[in-house]
Short mmCIF file of N, CA and C in Angstrom, two decimals:
data_model
loop_
_atom_site.label_atom_id
_atom_site.label_comp_id
_atom_site.label_asym_id
_atom_site.label_seq_id
_atom_site.Cartn_x
_atom_site.Cartn_y
_atom_site.Cartn_z
N MET A 1 140.41 21.90 60.02
CA MET A 1 140.26 22.87 59.37
C MET A 1 141.32 23.44 58.05
N SER A 2 140.57 24.13 57.43
CA SER A 2 141.52 24.61 56.66
C SER A 2 141.92 25.97 56.61
N ASN A 3 142.75 26.57 56.18
CA ASN A 3 143.54 27.62 56.20
C ASN A 3 142.73 28.79 56.24
N ILE A 4 141.98 28.84 55.38
CA ILE A 4 140.82 29.60 55.33
C ILE A 4 139.76 29.99 56.30
N THR A 5 139.35 28.61 56.68
CA THR A 5 138.23 28.67 58.02
C THR A 5 138.99 29.31 59.01
N SER A 6 140.45 28.68 59.32
CA SER A 6 140.91 29.23 60.51
C SER A 6 141.32 30.27 60.75
N ARG A 7 141.77 31.25 59.36
CA ARG A 7 141.39 32.50 59.97
C ARG A 7 140.02 33.31 59.53
N ARG A 8 139.47 33.09 59.08
CA ARG A 8 137.93 33.45 59.30
C ARG A 8 137.65 33.09 60.43
N LEU A 9 137.64 32.26 61.21
CA LEU A 9 137.50 31.91 63.11
C LEU A 9 138.51 32.97 63.71
N PHE A 10 139.44 33.26 63.19
CA PHE A 10 140.54 33.96 64.21
C PHE A 10 140.11 35.55 63.72
N LEU A 11 139.72 35.88 63.08
CA LEU A 11 139.28 37.20 62.60
C LEU A 11 137.93 37.43 62.81
N ALA A 12 137.00 36.50 62.79
CA ALA A 12 135.36 37.26 63.35
C ALA A 12 135.49 36.30 64.68
N GLY A 13 136.93 35.93 65.10
CA GLY A 13 136.98 35.98 66.56
C GLY A 13 137.11 37.29 67.63
N SER A 14 137.82 37.78 66.90
CA SER A 14 138.54 39.15 67.28
C SER A 14 137.12 39.96 67.76
N ALA A 15 136.26 39.85 67.07
CA ALA A 15 134.34 40.88 67.18
C ALA A 15 134.11 40.04 68.58
N ALA A 16 134.60 39.01 68.31
CA ALA A 16 133.47 38.19 69.62
C ALA A 16 134.21 38.61 70.59
N ALA A 17 135.84 38.43 70.74
CA ALA A 17 136.36 38.65 71.95
C ALA A 17 136.24 40.61 72.65
N PHE A 18 135.96 40.86 71.78
CA PHE A 18 135.95 42.53 72.30
C PHE A 18 134.51 43.16 71.75
N GLY A 19 133.50 42.65 72.89
CA GLY A 19 132.20 43.12 72.91
C GLY A 19 130.94 42.36 72.37
N LEU A 20 131.39 41.37 71.71
CA LEU A 20 130.33 40.89 71.01
C LEU A 20 129.78 40.04 72.22
N TRP A 21 130.62 39.19 72.96
CA TRP A 21 130.54 38.26 73.64
C TRP A 21 129.44 38.40 74.78
N SER A 22 129.31 39.54 75.15
CA SER A 22 127.51 40.00 75.97
C SER A 22 127.50 41.13 76.06
N ALA A 23 126.44 41.71 77.14
CA ALA A 23 125.89 42.94 77.14
C ALA A 23 125.20 42.97 78.77
N PRO A 24 125.40 44.46 78.81
CA PRO A 24 124.60 44.29 80.20
C PRO A 24 122.98 43.39 80.01
N ALA A 25 122.99 43.19 81.46
CA ALA A 25 121.44 42.31 81.33
C ALA A 25 120.35 43.27 81.32
N MET A 26 119.35 42.73 80.34
CA MET A 26 118.01 43.39 80.23
C MET A 26 117.03 42.61 79.53
N ALA A 27 115.44 43.03 79.89
CA ALA A 27 114.72 41.92 79.13
C ALA A 27 115.37 42.08 77.74
N PHE A 28 115.02 40.89 77.01
CA PHE A 28 116.04 40.87 75.96
C PHE A 28 114.28 40.47 74.71
N SER A 29 114.59 40.76 73.44
CA SER A 29 114.22 40.65 72.28
C SER A 29 115.05 40.08 71.09
N THR A 30 114.28 39.81 69.92
CA THR A 30 115.18 39.46 68.50
C THR A 30 115.44 41.00 68.25
N ALA A 31 114.89 42.06 68.49
CA ALA A 31 115.01 43.16 68.11
C ALA A 31 116.29 43.79 69.10
N LYS A 32 116.13 43.87 70.45
CA LYS A 32 117.43 44.33 71.00
C LYS A 32 118.83 42.86 70.80
N ALA A 33 118.50 41.96 70.25
CA ALA A 33 119.68 41.30 70.44
C ALA A 33 120.44 41.71 69.14
N GLU A 34 119.50 42.21 67.83
CA GLU A 34 120.08 42.55 66.61
C GLU A 34 120.66 44.05 66.83
N THR A 35 120.12 44.67 67.67
CA THR A 35 120.68 45.98 68.43
C THR A 35 121.92 45.88 68.54
N LEU A 36 121.94 44.94 69.85
CA LEU A 36 123.15 45.10 70.90
C LEU A 36 124.73 44.32 69.76
N ILE A 37 124.24 43.35 69.08
CA ILE A 37 125.28 43.08 67.65
C ILE A 37 125.92 44.23 67.06
N GLY A 38 124.57 45.18 66.68
CA GLY A 38 125.19 46.20 65.52
C GLY A 38 125.76 47.31 66.29
N ASN A 39 125.33 48.05 67.62
CA ASN A 39 126.01 49.17 68.23
C ASN A 39 127.56 48.25 68.47
N VAL A 40 127.80 47.28 68.99
CA VAL A 40 129.43 46.77 69.50
C VAL A 40 130.26 46.65 68.18
N VAL A 41 129.42 46.14 66.84
CA VAL A 41 130.44 46.48 65.85
C VAL A 41 130.47 47.87 65.75
N SER A 42 130.04 48.93 65.78
CA SER A 42 130.51 50.05 65.83
C SER A 42 131.22 50.37 66.91
N ASP A 43 131.10 50.36 67.71
CA ASP A 43 132.19 50.72 68.75
C ASP A 43 133.38 49.69 68.09
N ILE A 44 133.74 49.21 68.01
CA ILE A 44 135.11 48.41 67.39
C ILE A 44 135.71 48.98 66.00
N ASN A 45 134.62 49.37 65.30
CA ASN A 45 135.07 49.78 64.19
C ASN A 45 135.56 51.18 64.80
N ARG A 46 134.92 51.89 65.34
CA ARG A 46 135.60 53.37 66.16
C ARG A 46 136.95 52.98 66.81
N ILE A 47 137.42 51.90 67.44
CA ILE A 47 138.54 51.67 67.94
C ILE A 47 139.31 51.13 66.60
N ILE A 48 139.05 50.71 65.76
CA ILE A 48 139.99 50.31 64.18
C ILE A 48 140.17 51.65 63.59
N SER A 49 139.77 52.28 63.48
CA SER A 49 140.18 53.56 62.69
C SER A 49 140.55 54.77 63.75
N SER A 50 140.41 54.63 64.86
CA SER A 50 141.05 55.36 65.59
C SER A 50 142.76 56.20 65.78
N GLY A 51 143.42 55.41 64.98
CA GLY A 51 144.49 55.73 64.55
C GLY A 51 145.90 55.53 65.70
N LYS A 52 145.07 55.24 67.36
CA LYS A 52 146.04 54.73 68.22
C LYS A 52 146.77 53.79 67.94
N PRO A 53 148.08 53.91 68.81
CA PRO A 53 149.39 53.11 68.30
C PRO A 53 148.65 51.68 68.62
N GLU A 54 148.98 50.38 68.91
CA GLU A 54 148.52 49.36 69.08
C GLU A 54 148.36 48.93 70.71
N SER A 55 149.23 49.24 71.45
CA SER A 55 149.34 49.33 72.82
C SER A 55 147.97 49.82 73.36
N ALA A 56 147.46 50.87 73.36
CA ALA A 56 146.59 51.50 73.59
C ALA A 56 145.34 51.17 73.20
N MET A 57 145.02 50.49 71.68
CA MET A 57 144.21 49.80 71.15
C MET A 57 143.81 48.73 72.21
N LEU A 58 144.89 47.59 72.23
CA LEU A 58 144.37 46.97 73.25
C LEU A 58 144.16 47.27 74.69
N ARG A 59 144.34 47.67 75.14
CA ARG A 59 144.01 48.40 76.45
C ARG A 59 142.01 48.74 76.29
N ASP A 60 141.97 49.58 74.72
CA ASP A 60 140.81 49.99 74.42
C ASP A 60 139.78 48.46 74.34
N PHE A 61 140.42 47.65 73.67
CA PHE A 61 139.75 46.20 73.56
C PHE A 61 139.79 45.32 75.10
N GLU A 62 140.28 45.88 75.72
CA GLU A 62 140.10 44.74 77.22
C GLU A 62 138.83 45.57 78.12
N LYS A 63 139.24 46.61 77.79
CA LYS A 63 137.67 47.74 78.02
C LYS A 63 136.36 47.52 78.20
N ILE A 64 136.28 47.01 76.38
CA ILE A 64 135.56 46.90 76.07
C ILE A 64 134.85 45.10 76.02
N PHE A 65 135.99 44.51 76.17
CA PHE A 65 135.66 43.13 77.21
C PHE A 65 135.06 43.06 78.28
N ALA A 66 135.54 43.73 79.29
CA ALA A 66 135.66 44.22 80.54
C ALA A 66 134.02 44.65 80.78
N LYS A 67 133.83 45.87 80.18
CA LYS A 67 132.46 45.98 79.99
C LYS A 67 131.21 45.21 79.72
N TYR A 68 131.12 44.43 78.50
CA TYR A 68 130.29 44.22 77.82
C TYR A 68 130.33 42.29 78.27
N ALA A 69 131.39 42.04 78.63
CA ALA A 69 131.38 40.04 78.63
C ALA A 69 130.79 39.75 79.80
N ASP A 70 130.13 38.73 79.84
CA ASP A 70 130.24 37.82 81.25
C ASP A 70 131.61 36.81 81.05
N GLY A 71 132.46 37.51 82.05
CA GLY A 71 133.79 37.10 82.19
C GLY A 71 133.43 35.32 82.57
N ALA A 72 132.90 35.41 83.63
CA ALA A 72 132.73 34.34 84.72
C ALA A 72 132.30 33.11 83.68
N ARG A 73 131.28 33.27 83.23
CA ARG A 73 130.56 32.38 82.31
C ARG A 73 131.63 31.91 81.08
N ILE A 74 132.22 32.98 80.30
CA ILE A 74 133.11 32.69 79.14
C ILE A 74 134.08 31.85 80.21
N GLY A 75 134.87 32.08 80.79
CA GLY A 75 136.08 31.13 81.52
C GLY A 75 135.47 29.79 81.81
N GLN A 76 134.48 29.81 82.36
CA GLN A 76 133.66 28.34 83.03
C GLN A 76 133.79 27.89 81.45
N LEU A 77 133.47 28.29 80.01
CA LEU A 77 133.02 27.83 79.23
C LEU A 77 134.44 26.90 78.31
N VAL A 78 134.75 28.05 78.50
CA VAL A 78 136.58 28.16 77.44
C VAL A 78 137.74 27.18 78.41
N LEU A 79 137.25 27.03 79.79
CA LEU A 79 138.11 26.19 81.32
C LEU A 79 137.80 24.96 80.74
N GLY A 80 136.35 24.57 80.30
CA GLY A 80 135.74 23.17 80.22
C GLY A 80 135.76 22.12 81.27
N PRO A 81 135.92 21.22 81.19
CA PRO A 81 135.70 20.40 82.11
C PRO A 81 136.45 20.62 83.65
N ALA A 82 137.72 21.09 83.16
CA ALA A 82 138.47 21.62 84.72
C ALA A 82 138.13 22.64 85.24
N SER A 83 136.84 23.49 84.78
CA SER A 83 136.19 24.27 85.95
C SER A 83 135.61 23.73 86.91
N ARG A 84 135.06 22.00 86.53
CA ARG A 84 134.55 21.81 87.53
C ARG A 84 135.54 21.71 88.92
N ALA A 85 136.68 21.33 88.50
CA ALA A 85 137.69 20.79 89.74
C ALA A 85 138.40 21.85 90.52
N ALA A 86 138.44 23.31 89.66
CA ALA A 86 138.76 24.30 90.15
C ALA A 86 138.26 24.77 91.30
N THR A 87 139.01 25.70 92.25
CA THR A 87 138.42 26.24 93.11
C THR A 87 137.59 27.65 92.56
N ALA A 88 137.08 28.08 93.60
CA ALA A 88 136.28 29.46 93.47
C ALA A 88 137.27 30.50 93.10
N ALA A 89 138.47 30.41 93.84
CA ALA A 89 139.43 31.73 93.34
C ALA A 89 140.20 31.56 92.11
N GLN A 90 140.29 30.04 91.62
CA GLN A 90 140.79 29.94 90.39
C GLN A 90 139.99 29.99 89.70
N ARG A 91 138.52 29.48 89.42
CA ARG A 91 137.93 30.08 88.10
C ARG A 91 137.74 31.47 88.25
N LYS A 92 137.93 32.52 89.18
CA LYS A 92 138.10 33.93 88.98
C LYS A 92 138.79 34.72 88.44
N ASN A 93 139.89 33.87 89.09
CA ASN A 93 141.39 34.45 88.33
C ASN A 93 141.67 33.95 87.31
N PHE A 94 141.80 32.91 86.63
CA PHE A 94 141.55 32.35 85.22
C PHE A 94 140.69 32.97 84.48
N ALA A 95 139.44 33.51 85.05
CA ALA A 95 138.53 34.40 84.64
C ALA A 95 139.25 36.29 83.15
N LYS A 96 139.81 36.75 84.51
CA LYS A 96 140.31 37.47 84.64
C LYS A 96 142.04 37.35 83.29
N ALA A 97 142.56 36.18 83.91
CA ALA A 97 143.62 36.47 83.10
C ALA A 97 143.40 35.67 81.40
N TYR A 98 141.93 35.19 81.57
CA TYR A 98 141.98 34.94 79.80
C TYR A 98 141.22 36.27 79.28
N GLN A 99 140.70 37.38 80.10
CA GLN A 99 140.21 38.52 79.44
C GLN A 99 141.45 38.99 78.88
N THR A 100 142.36 39.31 79.92
CA THR A 100 143.47 39.89 79.17
C THR A 100 144.41 38.97 77.80
N TYR A 101 144.14 37.70 78.36
CA TYR A 101 145.02 36.72 77.19
C TYR A 101 144.44 37.10 75.75
N ILE A 102 142.83 36.79 75.77
CA ILE A 102 142.13 37.22 74.62
C ILE A 102 142.06 38.56 73.43
N SER A 103 141.90 39.68 74.71
CA SER A 103 141.90 40.76 74.66
C SER A 103 143.56 40.73 73.51
N ARG A 104 144.71 40.62 73.74
CA ARG A 104 145.82 40.79 73.19
C ARG A 104 146.06 39.79 72.12
N LYS A 105 145.49 38.29 72.17
CA LYS A 105 145.87 38.20 70.82
C LYS A 105 144.86 38.26 69.99
N TYR A 106 143.46 38.49 70.33
CA TYR A 106 142.75 38.91 69.16
C TYR A 106 143.30 40.33 68.75
N GLY A 107 143.29 41.13 69.86
CA GLY A 107 143.42 42.71 69.28
C GLY A 107 144.42 43.15 68.44
N ARG A 108 145.41 42.31 68.31
CA ARG A 108 146.48 42.06 67.29
C ARG A 108 146.23 42.02 65.70
N ARG A 109 145.48 41.46 65.53
CA ARG A 109 145.09 41.04 64.32
C ARG A 109 143.75 42.06 64.38
N PHE A 110 143.15 42.92 64.92
CA PHE A 110 142.40 44.03 64.41
C PHE A 110 142.42 44.94 63.08
N ARG A 111 143.41 45.10 62.81
CA ARG A 111 144.06 45.99 61.80
C ARG A 111 143.64 45.60 60.74
N GLU A 112 143.32 43.78 60.62
CA GLU A 112 143.19 43.00 59.54
C GLU A 112 141.36 43.60 58.89
N PHE A 113 140.59 43.84 59.78
CA PHE A 113 139.44 44.28 59.44
C PHE A 113 139.24 46.02 58.58
N ILE A 114 140.37 46.76 59.10
CA ILE A 114 140.62 48.31 58.23
C ILE A 114 139.63 48.10 56.95
N GLY A 115 139.07 48.24 56.29
CA GLY A 115 138.00 48.24 54.67
C GLY A 115 137.17 47.43 55.21
N GLY A 116 137.07 47.10 55.95
CA GLY A 116 135.97 45.44 56.08
C GLY A 116 134.78 46.31 56.34
N SER A 117 133.90 45.40 56.43
CA SER A 117 132.73 45.62 57.29
C SER A 117 132.02 44.09 57.68
N ILE A 118 131.21 44.69 58.73
CA ILE A 118 130.04 43.49 59.16
C ILE A 118 129.14 43.71 58.91
N GLU A 119 128.08 43.51 58.44
CA GLU A 119 126.65 43.88 58.19
C GLU A 119 125.83 43.03 58.79
N ILE A 120 124.81 43.51 59.64
CA ILE A 120 123.60 42.77 60.85
C ILE A 120 122.70 42.31 59.19
N GLN A 121 122.30 40.82 59.62
CA GLN A 121 121.15 40.51 58.39
C GLN A 121 120.12 40.18 59.20
N GLY A 122 119.98 39.95 60.49
CA GLY A 122 118.45 39.67 61.32
C GLY A 122 118.85 38.77 62.25
N ALA A 123 117.92 38.94 63.22
CA ALA A 123 117.85 37.82 64.42
C ALA A 123 116.69 37.25 64.37
N LYS A 124 116.79 35.95 65.44
CA LYS A 124 115.61 34.93 65.58
C LYS A 124 115.88 34.16 66.74
N ALA A 125 114.93 33.98 67.35
CA ALA A 125 114.68 33.65 68.98
C ALA A 125 114.72 31.70 68.36
N VAL A 126 115.64 30.94 68.90
CA VAL A 126 116.21 29.73 69.05
C VAL A 126 115.94 28.97 70.42
N LYS A 127 114.98 28.57 70.83
CA LYS A 127 115.14 27.93 72.28
C LYS A 127 115.66 28.96 73.39
N SER A 128 116.46 28.85 74.14
CA SER A 128 116.66 29.57 75.33
C SER A 128 117.95 31.08 74.67
N PHE A 129 118.26 30.99 73.38
CA PHE A 129 118.96 32.19 72.96
C PHE A 129 118.39 32.64 71.94
N TYR A 130 119.19 33.74 71.11
CA TYR A 130 118.59 34.45 70.17
C TYR A 130 120.07 34.39 69.18
N GLU A 131 119.52 34.10 67.98
CA GLU A 131 120.66 33.89 67.11
C GLU A 131 120.70 35.27 66.06
N VAL A 132 121.88 36.26 65.95
CA VAL A 132 122.07 37.60 64.87
C VAL A 132 122.89 36.83 63.91
N THR A 133 122.14 36.89 62.57
CA THR A 133 123.32 36.59 61.62
C THR A 133 123.59 37.70 61.12
N ALA A 134 124.59 37.77 60.97
CA ALA A 134 125.76 38.95 59.70
C ALA A 134 126.67 38.13 58.51
N LEU A 135 127.05 39.32 57.68
CA LEU A 135 127.42 39.07 56.93
C LEU A 135 128.77 39.62 56.93
N ALA A 136 130.31 39.10 57.37
CA ALA A 136 131.75 39.78 57.24
C ALA A 136 132.07 40.01 55.72
N LYS A 137 132.61 41.51 55.18
CA LYS A 137 133.08 41.44 53.82
C LYS A 137 134.49 41.70 53.99
N LEU A 138 135.60 41.02 54.35
CA LEU A 138 136.87 41.68 54.70
C LEU A 138 137.73 41.57 53.50
N SER A 139 138.77 42.47 53.30
CA SER A 139 139.26 43.10 52.23
C SER A 139 140.24 41.52 51.81
N GLY A 140 140.17 41.14 50.19
CA GLY A 140 140.67 40.10 49.97
C GLY A 140 140.18 38.81 50.44
N GLU A 141 138.67 38.62 51.22
CA GLU A 141 138.21 37.58 51.23
C GLU A 141 137.12 37.37 50.55
N ALA A 142 135.96 36.30 50.33
CA ALA A 142 135.00 36.30 49.92
C ALA A 142 134.12 36.66 51.17
N PRO A 143 133.04 37.26 51.11
CA PRO A 143 132.19 36.93 52.09
C PRO A 143 131.96 35.96 52.65
N PHE A 144 131.16 35.88 53.96
CA PHE A 144 131.31 34.66 55.10
C PHE A 144 130.23 35.15 56.29
N LYS A 145 129.30 33.98 56.65
CA LYS A 145 128.26 34.34 57.32
C LYS A 145 128.65 34.06 58.41
N LEU A 146 128.56 34.63 59.72
CA LEU A 146 128.84 34.67 61.12
C LEU A 146 126.96 34.48 61.66
N GLN A 147 127.33 33.73 62.80
CA GLN A 147 126.05 33.71 64.15
C GLN A 147 126.35 34.23 65.02
N PHE A 148 125.83 34.91 65.74
CA PHE A 148 126.29 35.14 66.84
C PHE A 148 124.98 34.79 68.35
N ILE A 149 125.62 34.59 69.18
CA ILE A 149 124.42 33.24 69.90
C ILE A 149 124.37 34.61 71.14
N VAL A 150 123.24 35.17 71.45
CA VAL A 150 123.00 35.81 72.61
C VAL A 150 121.89 35.31 73.59
N ALA A 151 122.30 34.86 74.93
CA ALA A 151 121.30 34.00 75.79
C ALA A 151 119.71 35.04 75.97
N ASP A 152 119.12 34.15 76.19
CA ASP A 152 117.50 34.86 76.40
C ASP A 152 117.53 35.23 77.77
N LYS A 153 118.10 34.71 78.97
CA LYS A 153 117.75 34.37 80.20
C LYS A 153 118.60 36.08 80.57
N ASN A 154 119.67 36.20 80.33
CA ASN A 154 120.31 37.88 80.61
C ASN A 154 120.70 38.51 79.19
N GLY A 155 120.72 38.38 78.26
CA GLY A 155 121.06 39.08 77.40
C GLY A 155 122.29 39.72 76.99
N ARG A 156 123.12 38.53 76.93
CA ARG A 156 124.43 38.06 77.47
C ARG A 156 125.13 37.04 76.34
N PHE A 157 125.68 37.99 75.26
CA PHE A 157 126.53 37.34 74.31
C PHE A 157 127.33 36.17 74.80
N ILE A 158 127.28 34.58 74.30
CA ILE A 158 127.72 33.50 74.90
C ILE A 158 128.54 32.80 73.66
N ASP A 159 128.37 33.21 72.73
CA ASP A 159 128.98 32.60 71.26
C ASP A 159 129.07 33.15 70.21
N ILE A 160 129.86 32.39 69.08
CA ILE A 160 130.00 32.81 67.70
C ILE A 160 130.38 31.86 66.90
N LYS A 161 129.69 31.74 65.88
CA LYS A 161 129.94 30.45 64.90
C LYS A 161 130.12 31.00 63.53
N ILE A 162 131.41 30.54 63.53
CA ILE A 162 131.75 30.97 62.00
C ILE A 162 132.05 29.71 61.07
N GLU A 163 131.36 29.61 59.95
CA GLU A 163 131.37 28.65 59.02
C GLU A 163 130.86 27.39 59.65
N GLY A 164 129.49 27.44 61.24
CA GLY A 164 129.69 26.51 61.62
C GLY A 164 130.12 25.93 62.77
N ILE A 165 131.89 26.33 62.92
CA ILE A 165 132.50 26.10 64.05
C ILE A 165 132.16 27.56 65.02
N SER A 166 131.75 26.79 66.46
CA SER A 166 131.93 27.18 67.55
C SER A 166 133.02 27.85 68.17
N LEU A 167 133.48 29.03 68.14
CA LEU A 167 134.24 30.27 68.90
C LEU A 167 134.67 29.61 70.02
N ILE A 168 133.79 29.01 70.71
CA ILE A 168 133.91 28.77 72.50
C ILE A 168 135.17 27.35 72.23
N LYS A 169 133.87 26.36 71.22
CA LYS A 169 134.55 25.01 71.25
C LYS A 169 135.96 25.21 70.97
N ALA A 170 136.84 26.01 69.85
CA ALA A 170 137.74 26.35 69.28
C ALA A 170 138.80 26.81 70.64
N GLU A 171 138.15 27.69 71.28
CA GLU A 171 139.09 28.24 72.69
C GLU A 171 139.04 27.18 73.37
N ARG A 172 137.96 26.26 73.60
CA ARG A 172 138.21 25.42 74.65
C ARG A 172 139.40 24.34 74.40
N THR A 173 139.56 23.98 72.63
CA THR A 173 140.34 23.05 72.48
C THR A 173 142.02 23.24 72.80
N GLU A 174 142.19 24.57 72.46
CA GLU A 174 143.48 25.29 72.65
C GLU A 174 143.60 25.36 74.29
N ILE A 175 142.81 26.10 74.96
CA ILE A 175 142.93 26.17 76.44
C ILE A 175 142.83 24.48 76.91
N GLY A 176 142.57 24.05 76.67
CA GLY A 176 142.78 22.65 76.66
C GLY A 176 144.20 22.04 77.01
N SER A 177 144.35 21.93 75.53
CA SER A 177 145.89 21.89 75.31
C SER A 177 147.22 22.14 75.95
N MET A 178 146.96 24.01 76.18
CA MET A 178 147.88 24.40 77.15
C MET A 178 147.41 23.88 78.51
N LEU A 179 146.73 23.60 79.06
CA LEU A 179 146.32 23.14 80.50
C LEU A 179 147.28 21.64 80.49
N ASP A 180 146.91 20.67 79.21
CA ASP A 180 147.79 19.31 79.45
C ASP A 180 149.24 19.65 79.45
N LYS A 181 149.78 20.56 78.69
CA LYS A 181 151.28 21.01 78.97
C LYS A 181 151.99 21.20 79.96
N ARG A 182 150.72 21.76 80.74
CA ARG A 182 151.17 22.18 82.06
C ARG A 182 150.81 21.11 83.28
N LYS A 183 150.49 19.94 83.06
CA LYS A 183 150.14 18.82 83.68
C LYS A 183 148.67 19.30 84.32
N GLY A 184 147.60 20.13 84.05
CA GLY A 184 146.79 19.88 84.74
C GLY A 184 146.66 21.58 85.57
N ASN A 185 148.25 21.90 85.73
CA ASN A 185 147.85 23.38 86.52
C ASN A 185 147.61 24.56 86.14
N ILE A 186 146.55 24.27 86.92
CA ILE A 186 145.30 25.57 86.57
C ILE A 186 146.07 27.15 86.77
N ASP A 187 147.10 26.86 88.01
CA ASP A 187 147.88 28.40 88.65
C ASP A 187 148.62 28.36 88.09
N GLN A 188 149.45 27.40 86.97
CA GLN A 188 150.55 27.98 86.05
C GLN A 188 149.89 28.33 84.82
N LEU A 189 148.64 27.81 84.37
CA LEU A 189 148.34 28.40 83.33
C LEU A 189 147.56 29.56 83.38
N ILE A 190 147.28 30.45 84.46
CA ILE A 190 146.78 31.29 84.66
C ILE A 190 147.85 32.43 84.84
N ALA A 191 148.73 32.39 85.59
CA ALA A 191 149.95 32.96 85.33
C ALA A 191 150.70 33.27 83.92
N ASP A 192 150.88 32.10 83.16
CA ASP A 192 151.40 31.80 81.75
C ASP A 192 150.16 33.00 80.87
N LEU A 193 148.86 32.55 80.89
CA LEU A 193 147.90 33.76 80.16
C LEU A 193 148.75 35.12 80.81
N MET A 194 148.21 35.70 82.20
CA MET A 194 148.61 37.01 82.00
C MET A 194 150.00 37.58 81.55
N ALA A 195 151.05 36.34 81.70
CA ALA A 195 152.17 37.02 81.08
C ALA A 195 152.42 37.11 79.41
N THR A 196 151.45 36.14 78.67
CA THR A 196 151.47 36.35 77.50
C THR A 196 151.18 37.76 76.51
N GLY A 197 152.36 38.38 76.11
CA GLY A 197 152.14 39.70 75.67
C GLY A 197 152.32 39.56 74.16
#
């Protein structure tokens, strides 16, 4: 993966992490999927331009994640095969720990969005989900396309693709590596994610 692609994945992942991952359940359509993504981008921009100190912004980002994200499903997808062996309590605790971890991880990079924009270009139905295409224009970067994936079943955001790379898959690889270093100890992984600051 090139450095540019890696940075774009990280930056666009920031948007996904804070509110673009899902929305309250509703009868969904391409129009609603497009509106959803547009509304959340506006919310993110409002926080970025709020002038608050970083610690306050991170708390706001986590609130957005908690409000809009299907944390349980995201946790299951990111934990990957290990989620099948985890207990119900471990899956619940991992989802909460991951919410905190990803809010801090991506929140600290949000200032790089200042002066840039994400413009919605359209949406289409693809099998059991909707794909919302957007164009990211960041300072010092060539514009690049994003595809936000919104599930048709419950209207929840489940993934983002940046230059064809799935954010969920990238995060799953990283979390899998972290779990391997802890010899498969999910409880230790949960504790370490919560402690990451």
